[in-house]
Short mmCIF file of C-alpha atoms and ligand atoms in Angstrom, two decimals:
data_model
loop_
_atom_site.label_atom_id
_atom_site.label_comp_id
_atom_site.label_asym_id
_atom_site.label_seq_id
_atom_site.Cartn_x
_atom_site.Cartn_y
_atom_site.Cartn_z
CA MET I 1 84.51 -135.56 121.81
CA ASP I 2 86.93 -133.63 124.41
CA SER I 3 88.23 -130.47 123.46
CA ILE I 4 91.25 -128.55 124.75
CA ILE I 5 91.00 -124.80 125.76
CA VAL I 6 94.25 -122.95 126.02
CA THR I 7 94.86 -119.23 126.84
CA GLY I 8 98.08 -117.50 126.06
CA ASN I 9 99.47 -116.80 129.59
CA GLY I 10 103.05 -115.40 129.30
CA PRO I 11 106.40 -117.13 130.34
CA LEU I 12 106.27 -120.84 131.40
CA ASN I 13 108.82 -121.82 134.27
CA GLY I 14 109.21 -125.18 136.09
CA GLN I 15 109.84 -128.73 135.43
CA ILE I 16 107.89 -131.34 133.11
CA PRO I 17 108.66 -134.84 133.64
CA ILE I 18 109.09 -136.91 130.35
CA ALA I 19 107.35 -140.29 129.86
CA GLY I 20 108.37 -143.39 128.16
CA ALA I 21 108.42 -143.63 124.53
CA LYS I 22 105.36 -144.34 123.02
CA ASN I 23 106.98 -145.54 119.69
CA ALA I 24 109.35 -147.86 121.63
CA CYS I 25 106.73 -149.32 123.96
CA LEU I 26 104.46 -150.03 120.76
CA THR I 27 107.37 -152.34 119.42
CA LEU I 28 108.64 -153.70 122.99
CA MET I 29 104.98 -155.13 123.80
CA PRO I 30 104.82 -157.31 120.40
CA ALA I 31 108.20 -158.52 121.35
CA THR I 32 106.29 -160.69 124.14
CA LEU I 33 104.81 -162.69 121.44
CA LEU I 34 108.42 -164.05 120.50
CA SER I 35 108.73 -166.08 123.94
CA GLU I 36 106.73 -168.02 126.17
CA GLU I 37 108.40 -166.59 129.36
CA PRO I 38 107.24 -163.14 130.81
CA LEU I 39 108.51 -159.95 129.40
CA THR I 40 108.09 -156.88 131.81
CA LEU I 41 108.23 -153.39 130.71
CA THR I 42 109.02 -150.55 133.20
CA ASN I 43 108.73 -146.53 132.33
CA ALA I 44 105.45 -147.36 130.01
CA PRO I 45 103.52 -144.61 129.11
CA ARG I 46 100.09 -144.18 129.64
CA LEU I 47 98.39 -143.65 126.35
CA SER I 48 95.29 -144.75 124.46
CA ASP I 49 97.72 -146.26 121.74
CA ILE I 50 99.46 -148.45 124.38
CA LYS I 51 95.66 -149.58 125.69
CA THR I 52 95.09 -150.55 121.83
CA MET I 53 98.19 -152.61 121.65
CA THR I 54 96.94 -154.26 124.64
CA THR I 55 93.86 -155.30 123.54
CA LEU I 56 95.42 -156.41 120.28
CA LEU I 57 97.73 -158.69 121.92
CA GLN I 58 95.14 -159.96 124.49
CA SER I 59 92.90 -160.71 121.29
CA LEU I 60 95.63 -163.24 120.25
CA GLY I 61 95.92 -164.86 123.77
CA ALA I 62 98.76 -162.87 125.13
CA GLU I 63 98.16 -161.70 129.27
CA VAL I 64 98.81 -158.30 129.68
CA ALA I 65 98.68 -156.72 133.27
CA GLN I 66 99.23 -153.30 133.86
CA MET I 67 100.96 -152.20 137.39
CA GLN I 68 101.70 -149.09 139.13
CA GLY I 69 98.96 -147.01 137.68
CA GLY I 70 100.02 -148.38 134.00
CA GLN I 71 103.58 -147.45 134.19
CA VAL I 72 104.56 -151.14 134.35
CA LEU I 73 103.03 -153.63 131.88
CA ALA I 74 103.65 -157.60 133.04
CA LEU I 75 103.31 -159.28 129.30
CA SER I 76 102.95 -162.94 128.82
CA SER I 77 102.65 -165.20 125.64
CA HIS I 78 102.39 -168.58 127.08
CA ASP I 79 99.56 -169.49 125.03
CA LEU I 80 98.67 -167.97 121.83
CA ASN I 81 95.45 -169.49 121.11
CA ASN I 82 94.51 -166.84 117.84
CA HIS I 83 97.00 -166.09 115.18
CA VAL I 84 94.64 -163.49 113.37
CA ALA I 85 95.00 -159.82 114.10
CA ASP I 86 91.45 -158.18 113.37
CA TYR I 87 90.62 -155.29 111.37
CA ASP I 88 88.43 -153.74 114.14
CA ILE I 89 91.57 -153.22 116.55
CA VAL I 90 94.35 -153.11 113.67
CA ARG I 91 92.45 -150.42 111.90
CA LYS I 92 92.90 -147.93 115.07
CA MET I 93 96.82 -147.98 114.97
CA ARG I 94 99.31 -148.78 112.36
CA ALA I 95 101.98 -150.01 114.66
CA SER I 96 99.80 -153.40 115.04
CA ILE I 97 101.57 -154.51 111.88
CA LEU I 98 104.56 -155.14 114.08
CA VAL I 99 102.45 -158.67 115.47
CA LEU I 100 103.30 -159.96 112.26
CA GLY I 101 106.98 -160.55 112.22
CA PRO I 102 106.92 -162.00 115.97
CA MET I 103 103.99 -164.44 115.61
CA LEU I 104 105.18 -165.59 112.40
CA ALA I 105 108.64 -166.50 113.71
CA ARG I 106 107.50 -168.22 116.73
CA ASP I 107 104.62 -170.25 115.20
CA GLY I 108 105.13 -170.38 111.41
CA HIS I 109 101.70 -168.31 110.61
CA ALA I 110 99.96 -165.25 111.05
CA VAL I 111 96.97 -163.48 109.60
CA VAL I 112 97.11 -159.67 110.06
CA SER I 113 94.81 -156.80 108.86
CA LEU I 114 96.41 -154.32 106.79
CA PRO I 115 96.66 -151.19 109.11
CA GLY I 116 95.05 -147.66 109.52
CA GLY I 117 96.50 -145.06 111.68
CA CYS I 118 97.20 -141.24 111.52
CA ALA I 119 96.03 -140.08 108.06
CA ILE I 120 99.54 -138.81 106.98
CA GLY I 121 100.02 -140.05 103.59
CA ALA I 122 99.68 -143.58 101.93
CA ARG I 123 101.92 -145.44 104.63
CA PRO I 124 101.92 -148.77 102.75
CA VAL I 125 103.53 -151.74 104.55
CA ASP I 126 105.34 -153.44 101.51
CA LEU I 127 108.60 -153.20 103.21
CA HIS I 128 107.79 -155.12 106.20
CA LEU I 129 106.14 -157.77 103.73
CA LYS I 130 109.36 -157.78 101.56
CA ALA I 131 111.67 -158.35 104.68
CA LEU I 132 109.53 -161.15 105.73
CA GLU I 133 109.52 -162.76 102.14
CA ALA I 134 113.76 -162.34 102.15
CA MET I 135 113.27 -164.85 105.37
CA GLY I 136 111.21 -167.37 103.69
CA ALA I 137 107.69 -166.16 104.61
CA GLU I 138 104.95 -167.02 102.04
CA LEU I 139 102.38 -164.04 101.88
CA GLU I 140 99.30 -163.69 100.46
CA LEU I 141 97.07 -160.43 100.47
CA ARG I 142 93.20 -161.48 100.66
CA ASP I 143 90.28 -159.46 101.64
CA GLY I 144 92.31 -156.74 103.51
CA TYR I 145 94.13 -159.03 105.56
CA VAL I 146 98.05 -160.14 105.13
CA HIS I 147 98.06 -164.10 105.28
CA ALA I 148 101.84 -165.21 106.41
CA ARG I 149 103.06 -168.83 106.63
CA ALA I 150 106.74 -170.14 107.25
CA PRO I 151 105.96 -173.99 107.53
CA GLY I 152 109.36 -174.81 108.33
CA GLY I 153 110.06 -171.63 110.28
CA LEU I 154 111.82 -168.38 108.93
CA ARG I 155 115.37 -168.60 107.62
CA GLY I 156 118.27 -165.93 107.74
CA GLY I 157 118.42 -163.86 104.74
CA VAL I 158 119.88 -160.39 103.57
CA VAL I 159 117.20 -157.53 103.60
CA GLU I 160 118.25 -154.60 102.10
CA PHE I 161 115.66 -151.89 102.52
CA PRO I 162 115.27 -149.54 99.58
CA PHE I 163 114.75 -146.51 102.03
CA VAL I 164 114.46 -146.46 105.52
CA SER I 165 111.39 -147.49 107.53
CA VAL I 166 111.29 -147.57 111.26
CA GLY I 167 108.44 -150.38 111.30
CA ALA I 168 109.79 -152.47 108.64
CA THR I 169 113.22 -152.60 110.49
CA GLU I 170 111.50 -153.47 113.94
CA ASN I 171 109.18 -156.03 112.46
CA ALA I 172 112.26 -157.84 110.51
CA LEU I 173 114.32 -157.27 113.56
CA MET I 174 112.13 -159.32 115.85
CA ALA I 175 111.45 -161.92 113.22
CA ALA I 176 115.02 -162.50 112.56
CA THR I 177 115.60 -163.42 116.06
CA LEU I 178 114.09 -166.67 115.98
CA ALA I 179 115.19 -167.38 112.19
CA LYS I 180 117.45 -170.12 111.24
CA GLY I 181 120.77 -168.90 110.68
CA THR I 182 122.11 -165.19 110.22
CA THR I 183 119.92 -162.16 109.02
CA VAL I 184 121.74 -159.09 107.90
CA LEU I 185 119.45 -155.65 107.73
CA LYS I 186 120.90 -153.18 105.32
CA ASN I 187 119.63 -149.56 105.34
CA ALA I 188 118.09 -150.43 108.52
CA ALA I 189 116.55 -147.64 110.70
CA ARG I 190 118.98 -146.20 113.49
CA GLU I 191 116.23 -144.52 115.70
CA PRO I 192 116.60 -144.66 119.19
CA GLU I 193 113.53 -146.97 119.48
CA ILE I 194 115.51 -149.52 117.48
CA VAL I 195 118.39 -149.49 119.76
CA ASP I 196 115.91 -149.70 122.74
CA LEU I 197 114.21 -153.10 120.91
CA ALA I 198 117.66 -154.56 120.30
CA GLN I 199 118.77 -154.39 123.90
CA CYS I 200 115.64 -155.68 125.08
CA LEU I 201 115.32 -158.33 122.53
CA ARG I 202 119.24 -159.08 123.70
CA LYS I 203 118.04 -159.34 127.26
CA MET I 204 115.59 -162.16 126.16
CA GLY I 205 118.57 -164.00 124.86
CA ALA I 206 118.82 -162.86 120.97
CA GLN I 207 121.72 -162.12 119.10
CA ILE I 208 122.03 -159.07 117.70
CA GLU I 209 124.80 -156.77 116.52
CA GLY I 210 124.93 -153.01 115.08
CA GLU I 211 121.57 -151.58 116.15
CA GLY I 212 122.25 -147.75 115.98
CA THR I 213 124.01 -148.23 112.76
CA SER I 214 122.50 -148.96 109.26
CA THR I 215 123.53 -152.75 109.07
CA ILE I 216 122.26 -155.10 111.75
CA THR I 217 123.25 -158.40 112.17
CA ILE I 218 121.25 -161.09 113.78
CA GLN I 219 122.25 -164.68 114.41
CA GLY I 220 119.04 -166.65 114.98
CA VAL I 221 118.45 -168.67 118.32
CA ASP I 222 116.01 -171.61 118.79
CA ARG I 223 114.22 -169.83 121.50
CA LEU I 224 113.94 -166.65 123.44
CA GLY I 225 113.44 -166.26 127.39
CA GLY I 226 111.86 -163.63 129.62
CA ALA I 227 113.46 -160.08 130.39
CA THR I 228 112.59 -156.87 132.58
CA HIS I 229 113.06 -153.68 130.34
CA ALA I 230 112.74 -150.04 130.86
CA VAL I 231 111.33 -147.96 128.08
CA VAL I 232 113.83 -145.29 126.70
CA PRO I 233 112.49 -141.75 127.38
CA ASP I 234 110.18 -140.30 124.57
CA ARG I 235 112.02 -138.32 122.14
CA ILE I 236 109.10 -136.49 120.85
CA GLU I 237 107.48 -135.87 123.79
CA LEU I 238 110.76 -134.35 125.02
CA GLY I 239 111.30 -131.94 121.82
CA THR I 240 107.56 -131.18 122.24
CA TYR I 241 107.95 -129.92 125.67
CA MET I 242 111.18 -127.91 124.86
CA LEU I 243 109.10 -126.07 122.35
CA ALA I 244 106.89 -124.91 125.12
CA PRO I 245 109.66 -122.44 126.89
CA ALA I 246 110.75 -121.56 123.51
CA ILE I 247 107.41 -120.11 122.50
CA CYS I 248 106.23 -118.58 125.48
CA GLY I 249 109.47 -117.55 127.10
CA GLY I 250 110.59 -118.71 130.42
CA GLU I 251 112.91 -121.54 131.39
CA VAL I 252 111.59 -125.37 131.67
CA GLU I 253 113.54 -128.30 132.51
CA CYS I 254 112.30 -131.64 130.99
CA LEU I 255 113.20 -134.26 133.45
CA GLY I 256 115.02 -137.53 132.03
CA GLY I 257 115.67 -135.73 128.45
CA ARG I 258 118.82 -136.75 126.95
CA ILE I 259 120.66 -134.50 124.48
CA GLU I 260 121.28 -137.65 122.23
CA LEU I 261 118.03 -138.21 121.75
CA VAL I 262 117.25 -134.64 120.15
CA ALA I 263 120.34 -133.70 118.85
CA ALA I 264 119.49 -132.50 115.49
CA PHE I 265 116.74 -130.79 116.92
CA CYS I 266 118.63 -128.85 119.56
CA GLU I 267 121.13 -127.55 116.62
CA ARG I 268 117.96 -126.16 115.23
CA LEU I 269 116.77 -124.73 118.59
CA ASP I 270 120.22 -123.14 118.51
CA ALA I 271 120.11 -121.54 115.33
CA ALA I 272 116.67 -120.12 116.41
CA GLY I 273 117.99 -118.34 119.41
CA ILE I 274 116.85 -121.23 122.02
CA SER I 275 119.38 -122.17 124.72
CA VAL I 276 119.38 -125.79 125.84
CA GLU I 277 121.53 -126.86 128.96
CA GLU I 278 122.12 -130.20 130.08
CA THR I 279 121.64 -130.59 133.79
CA ALA I 280 121.93 -133.58 136.31
CA THR I 281 118.13 -134.50 135.81
CA GLY I 282 117.43 -133.67 132.49
CA LEU I 283 117.33 -130.93 129.69
CA LYS I 284 116.95 -127.22 130.62
CA VAL I 285 115.41 -125.02 127.98
CA ALA I 286 115.18 -121.26 127.92
CA ARG I 287 114.52 -118.41 125.03
CA ARG I 288 117.32 -116.18 124.87
CA ASN I 289 116.35 -112.28 124.56
CA GLY I 290 113.99 -111.19 121.84
CA ARG I 291 112.14 -112.95 119.25
CA VAL I 292 112.77 -116.18 117.94
CA ARG I 293 115.28 -116.25 114.46
CA ALA I 294 113.79 -118.01 111.43
CA VAL I 295 115.38 -121.17 110.56
CA ASP I 296 114.86 -123.98 107.85
CA VAL I 297 114.24 -127.31 108.68
CA VAL I 298 114.38 -130.86 106.56
CA THR I 299 112.91 -133.54 108.06
CA GLU I 300 114.95 -136.99 107.90
CA PRO I 301 115.63 -140.50 109.28
CA PHE I 302 117.45 -140.45 112.82
CA PRO I 303 119.91 -138.81 113.60
CA GLY I 304 118.22 -136.06 111.20
CA PHE I 305 115.34 -133.78 112.17
CA PRO I 306 112.42 -136.01 113.19
CA THR I 307 109.09 -135.77 111.17
CA ASP I 308 107.40 -136.05 114.61
CA LEU I 309 108.42 -132.71 115.35
CA GLN I 310 107.96 -130.87 112.33
CA ALA I 311 104.30 -129.70 113.36
CA GLN I 312 105.23 -128.55 116.84
CA MET I 313 108.68 -126.76 115.23
CA MET I 314 106.41 -125.12 112.76
CA ALA I 315 104.32 -123.45 115.65
CA LEU I 316 107.55 -122.09 117.08
CA LEU I 317 108.45 -120.48 113.72
CA THR I 318 104.90 -118.82 112.77
CA THR I 319 106.16 -116.09 115.40
CA ALA I 320 109.94 -115.97 114.24
CA ASP I 321 111.49 -112.91 112.97
CA GLY I 322 112.04 -113.95 109.01
CA VAL I 323 111.00 -116.61 106.56
CA SER I 324 111.66 -120.30 107.50
CA VAL I 325 111.46 -122.98 105.01
CA LEU I 326 110.27 -126.58 106.32
CA GLU I 327 110.83 -129.41 104.05
CA GLU I 328 108.97 -132.91 105.03
CA ARG I 329 110.67 -135.73 103.28
CA ILE I 330 109.34 -138.62 105.26
CA PHE I 331 105.39 -138.26 104.70
CA GLU I 332 103.69 -136.89 101.77
CA ASN I 333 100.83 -135.38 103.59
CA ARG I 334 102.23 -133.93 106.71
CA PHE I 335 101.11 -130.54 106.94
CA MET I 336 97.52 -130.48 107.78
CA HIS I 337 98.18 -128.34 110.54
CA ALA I 338 99.16 -125.48 108.24
CA PRO I 339 95.76 -124.30 107.55
CA GLU I 340 94.72 -124.38 111.16
CA LEU I 341 97.65 -122.52 112.27
CA MET I 342 96.75 -119.76 109.60
CA ARG I 343 93.46 -119.67 111.39
CA MET I 344 95.47 -118.29 114.27
CA GLY I 345 96.96 -115.48 111.91
CA ALA I 346 100.26 -117.37 110.87
CA ARG I 347 101.23 -116.69 107.23
CA ILE I 348 102.17 -120.06 105.75
CA GLU I 349 102.42 -121.25 102.08
CA VAL I 350 102.18 -124.97 101.14
CA HIS I 351 103.64 -126.17 97.82
CA GLY I 352 104.09 -129.98 97.89
CA GLY I 353 106.41 -131.16 100.58
CA THR I 354 107.56 -127.70 101.38
CA ALA I 355 105.92 -125.08 103.63
CA THR I 356 107.11 -121.48 103.84
CA VAL I 357 106.47 -119.85 107.06
CA THR I 358 106.66 -115.96 107.14
CA GLY I 359 107.03 -115.22 110.76
CA VAL I 360 104.22 -112.73 112.45
CA GLU I 361 104.46 -110.74 115.87
CA HIS I 362 101.72 -112.36 117.63
CA LEU I 363 99.06 -115.55 116.65
CA LYS I 364 95.36 -114.71 117.91
CA GLY I 365 93.46 -117.53 119.37
CA ALA I 366 90.73 -119.52 117.29
CA PRO I 367 88.72 -122.45 117.21
CA VAL I 368 90.90 -125.12 115.59
CA MET I 369 90.65 -128.88 114.58
CA ALA I 370 93.21 -131.40 115.39
CA THR I 371 93.99 -133.68 112.47
CA ASP I 372 96.57 -135.98 113.56
CA LEU I 373 98.57 -136.78 116.81
CA ARG I 374 101.33 -134.44 116.10
CA ALA I 375 99.45 -131.54 114.61
CA SER I 376 97.05 -131.25 117.72
CA VAL I 377 100.00 -130.96 120.00
CA SER I 378 101.31 -128.22 117.72
CA LEU I 379 98.08 -126.23 118.11
CA ILE I 380 98.12 -126.40 121.76
CA LEU I 381 101.78 -124.90 121.52
CA ALA I 382 100.41 -122.27 119.25
CA GLY I 383 97.66 -121.45 121.46
CA LEU I 384 99.94 -121.05 124.66
CA ALA I 385 101.41 -118.23 122.60
CA ALA I 386 98.50 -116.67 121.05
CA GLU I 387 96.46 -114.02 122.36
CA GLY I 388 93.17 -114.89 123.95
CA GLU I 389 91.25 -118.28 123.78
CA THR I 390 92.26 -121.48 121.44
CA ILE I 391 90.03 -124.03 121.32
CA VAL I 392 91.53 -127.20 119.88
CA ASN I 393 88.68 -129.72 118.83
CA ARG I 394 89.04 -133.64 118.30
CA VAL I 395 91.73 -134.07 120.77
CA TYR I 396 91.46 -137.96 120.60
CA HIS I 397 94.50 -137.88 118.53
CA LEU I 398 96.35 -136.18 121.39
CA ASP I 399 95.36 -138.92 124.15
CA ARG I 400 97.30 -141.25 121.56
CA GLY I 401 100.62 -139.83 122.44
CA TYR I 402 100.74 -137.50 125.01
CA GLU I 403 99.79 -138.42 128.59
CA ARG I 404 98.43 -136.11 130.96
CA VAL I 405 99.29 -132.89 128.65
CA GLU I 406 97.06 -130.48 130.52
CA GLU I 407 98.68 -131.54 134.04
CA LYS I 408 102.08 -131.26 132.55
CA LEU I 409 101.65 -127.78 130.82
CA GLY I 410 99.46 -126.71 133.70
CA ALA I 411 102.43 -127.39 136.11
CA VAL I 412 104.93 -124.82 134.47
CA GLY I 413 102.00 -122.17 134.25
CA ALA I 414 100.14 -122.50 131.24
CA LYS I 415 96.36 -121.66 131.16
CA ILE I 416 94.91 -125.21 129.91
CA GLU I 417 91.80 -127.13 130.48
CA ARG I 418 89.95 -130.10 128.76
CA ILE I 419 86.40 -129.58 128.30
CA SER I 420 84.77 -133.23 128.12
CA GLY I 421 82.42 -134.01 125.17
CA GLN I 422 80.13 -136.78 124.93
C1 UD1 B 1 107.50 -144.41 112.79
C2 UD1 B 1 106.58 -143.81 114.01
C3 UD1 B 1 106.13 -142.71 113.61
C4 UD1 B 1 107.23 -141.83 112.91
C5 UD1 B 1 107.95 -142.95 111.60
C6 UD1 B 1 108.90 -141.82 111.30
C7 UD1 B 1 105.88 -145.98 115.43
C8 UD1 B 1 104.76 -146.53 116.04
N1 UD1 B 1 105.66 -144.66 114.36
O1 UD1 B 1 106.26 -144.92 111.95
O2 UD1 B 1 105.82 -141.74 114.51
O3 UD1 B 1 106.88 -140.81 112.22
O4 UD1 B 1 108.18 -143.84 112.22
O5 UD1 B 1 109.80 -141.70 111.94
O6 UD1 B 1 107.04 -145.86 115.86
N2 UD1 B 1 106.85 -146.72 104.07
C9 UD1 B 1 106.56 -147.40 102.89
N3 UD1 B 1 106.34 -149.11 102.95
C10 UD1 B 1 106.71 -149.54 104.38
C11 UD1 B 1 106.92 -148.74 105.40
C12 UD1 B 1 106.99 -147.07 105.18
O7 UD1 B 1 106.47 -147.11 101.57
O8 UD1 B 1 106.24 -150.82 104.10
C13 UD1 B 1 106.98 -145.60 103.83
C14 UD1 B 1 106.07 -144.61 104.85
O9 UD1 B 1 104.99 -144.10 103.99
C15 UD1 B 1 106.83 -143.42 105.05
C16 UD1 B 1 108.18 -143.70 105.10
O10 UD1 B 1 108.19 -144.97 104.61
O11 UD1 B 1 106.89 -142.52 104.18
C17 UD1 B 1 108.54 -143.83 106.61
O12 UD1 B 1 107.89 -144.67 107.24
P1 UD1 B 1 108.50 -145.57 108.50
O13 UD1 B 1 109.71 -145.35 109.13
O14 UD1 B 1 108.21 -147.03 108.65
O15 UD1 B 1 107.16 -145.18 109.55
P2 UD1 B 1 106.23 -145.91 110.75
O16 UD1 B 1 107.48 -147.49 111.29
O17 UD1 B 1 105.19 -146.09 110.20
#
């Protein structure tokens, strides 16, 4: 297994290009299952999660060709010859459940293994299933698989989510495009990835209104066509790299970054004493003079502070002046980075969904273990600011969500290298 070695090396300066969003791409790819015509995605990120989704779609009979080094994905689902999403692929990535809605909507039947993914809480898929049931699907859970049928096709219905779920909104939105009649999704997720999906589906011929608000209305159509769509920039990769100069000092421009993707996060950065400036090509981030100020953070569905930036923000706050309280409201078990940061000298107390961080002057390098995707990058950020060498082990999590991380951080002056394991 590969490791990453980071050595604290002072301020960072330069530019970092931001890739297309992993989470948007992972929901745009299964949208190919809704149509017999080709779907081309540009600005796709080159990540192992994208490879996993590629393998899954191919196992169902879809064709997925990578062009321009993987930045363009040409997808076609002309012939689907298998409607079973197998456990061996699905267990690697929770987003695999997103093939369920499209397959069911197009062909009236689908069998999908219950998913795995990052170990950040129970993460059930009950909301996905309830939404599809509200559209007339007959579901049975047997031997770890969801067996879904809609013999006469799905029909429109009202789906009221008891709380916001990004994935369940995406599954329901895709399924509803081919359902008979009108579907209304209430308390829908408002994330930019949902807006991106709706825009792509509309190019394919879907009739959708209200994406980006909590009520989305879909008028089902008989068939969808092909489309070409550019994946929205990755707001989590963006926020992560914005934190690099915040932690180390210096000035870094994140190319392709847009403020509306990270507004709540920028507001917290501002409170901590980090300046963010919009440029013609992205967002420029610099630390104002002195130590970062402690700030409190509460994770919430979009437009609130994203849970996927909580670990990285905690890395910043470990060296802030004062006490910060971070409240995690989306996932119940998402502070696994805290004990690892403590190995580096951070002072953190975790009680349930709340972490209290008392800032220290300096972190010290140490061997640490990456426990999930965002936790692993938070340890790299902490290592960049620590005295001495930090070895981050088990970085396969990192490769699921960050492309060329050593190259991107190395280009702005970070001392970071990958050691290949067996
Ligand atoms: C997506 C993102 C993930 C991000 C999360 C929250 C992708 C591929 N992943 O995950 O990076 O951290 O949104 O912004 O886009 N829940 C249920 N039942 C369900 C579905 C969800 O109880 O059927 C719970 C989850 O356990 C969690 C909360 O709802 O506590 C929110 O999860 P959800 O928004 O669905 O996250 P994902 O779509 O899995």
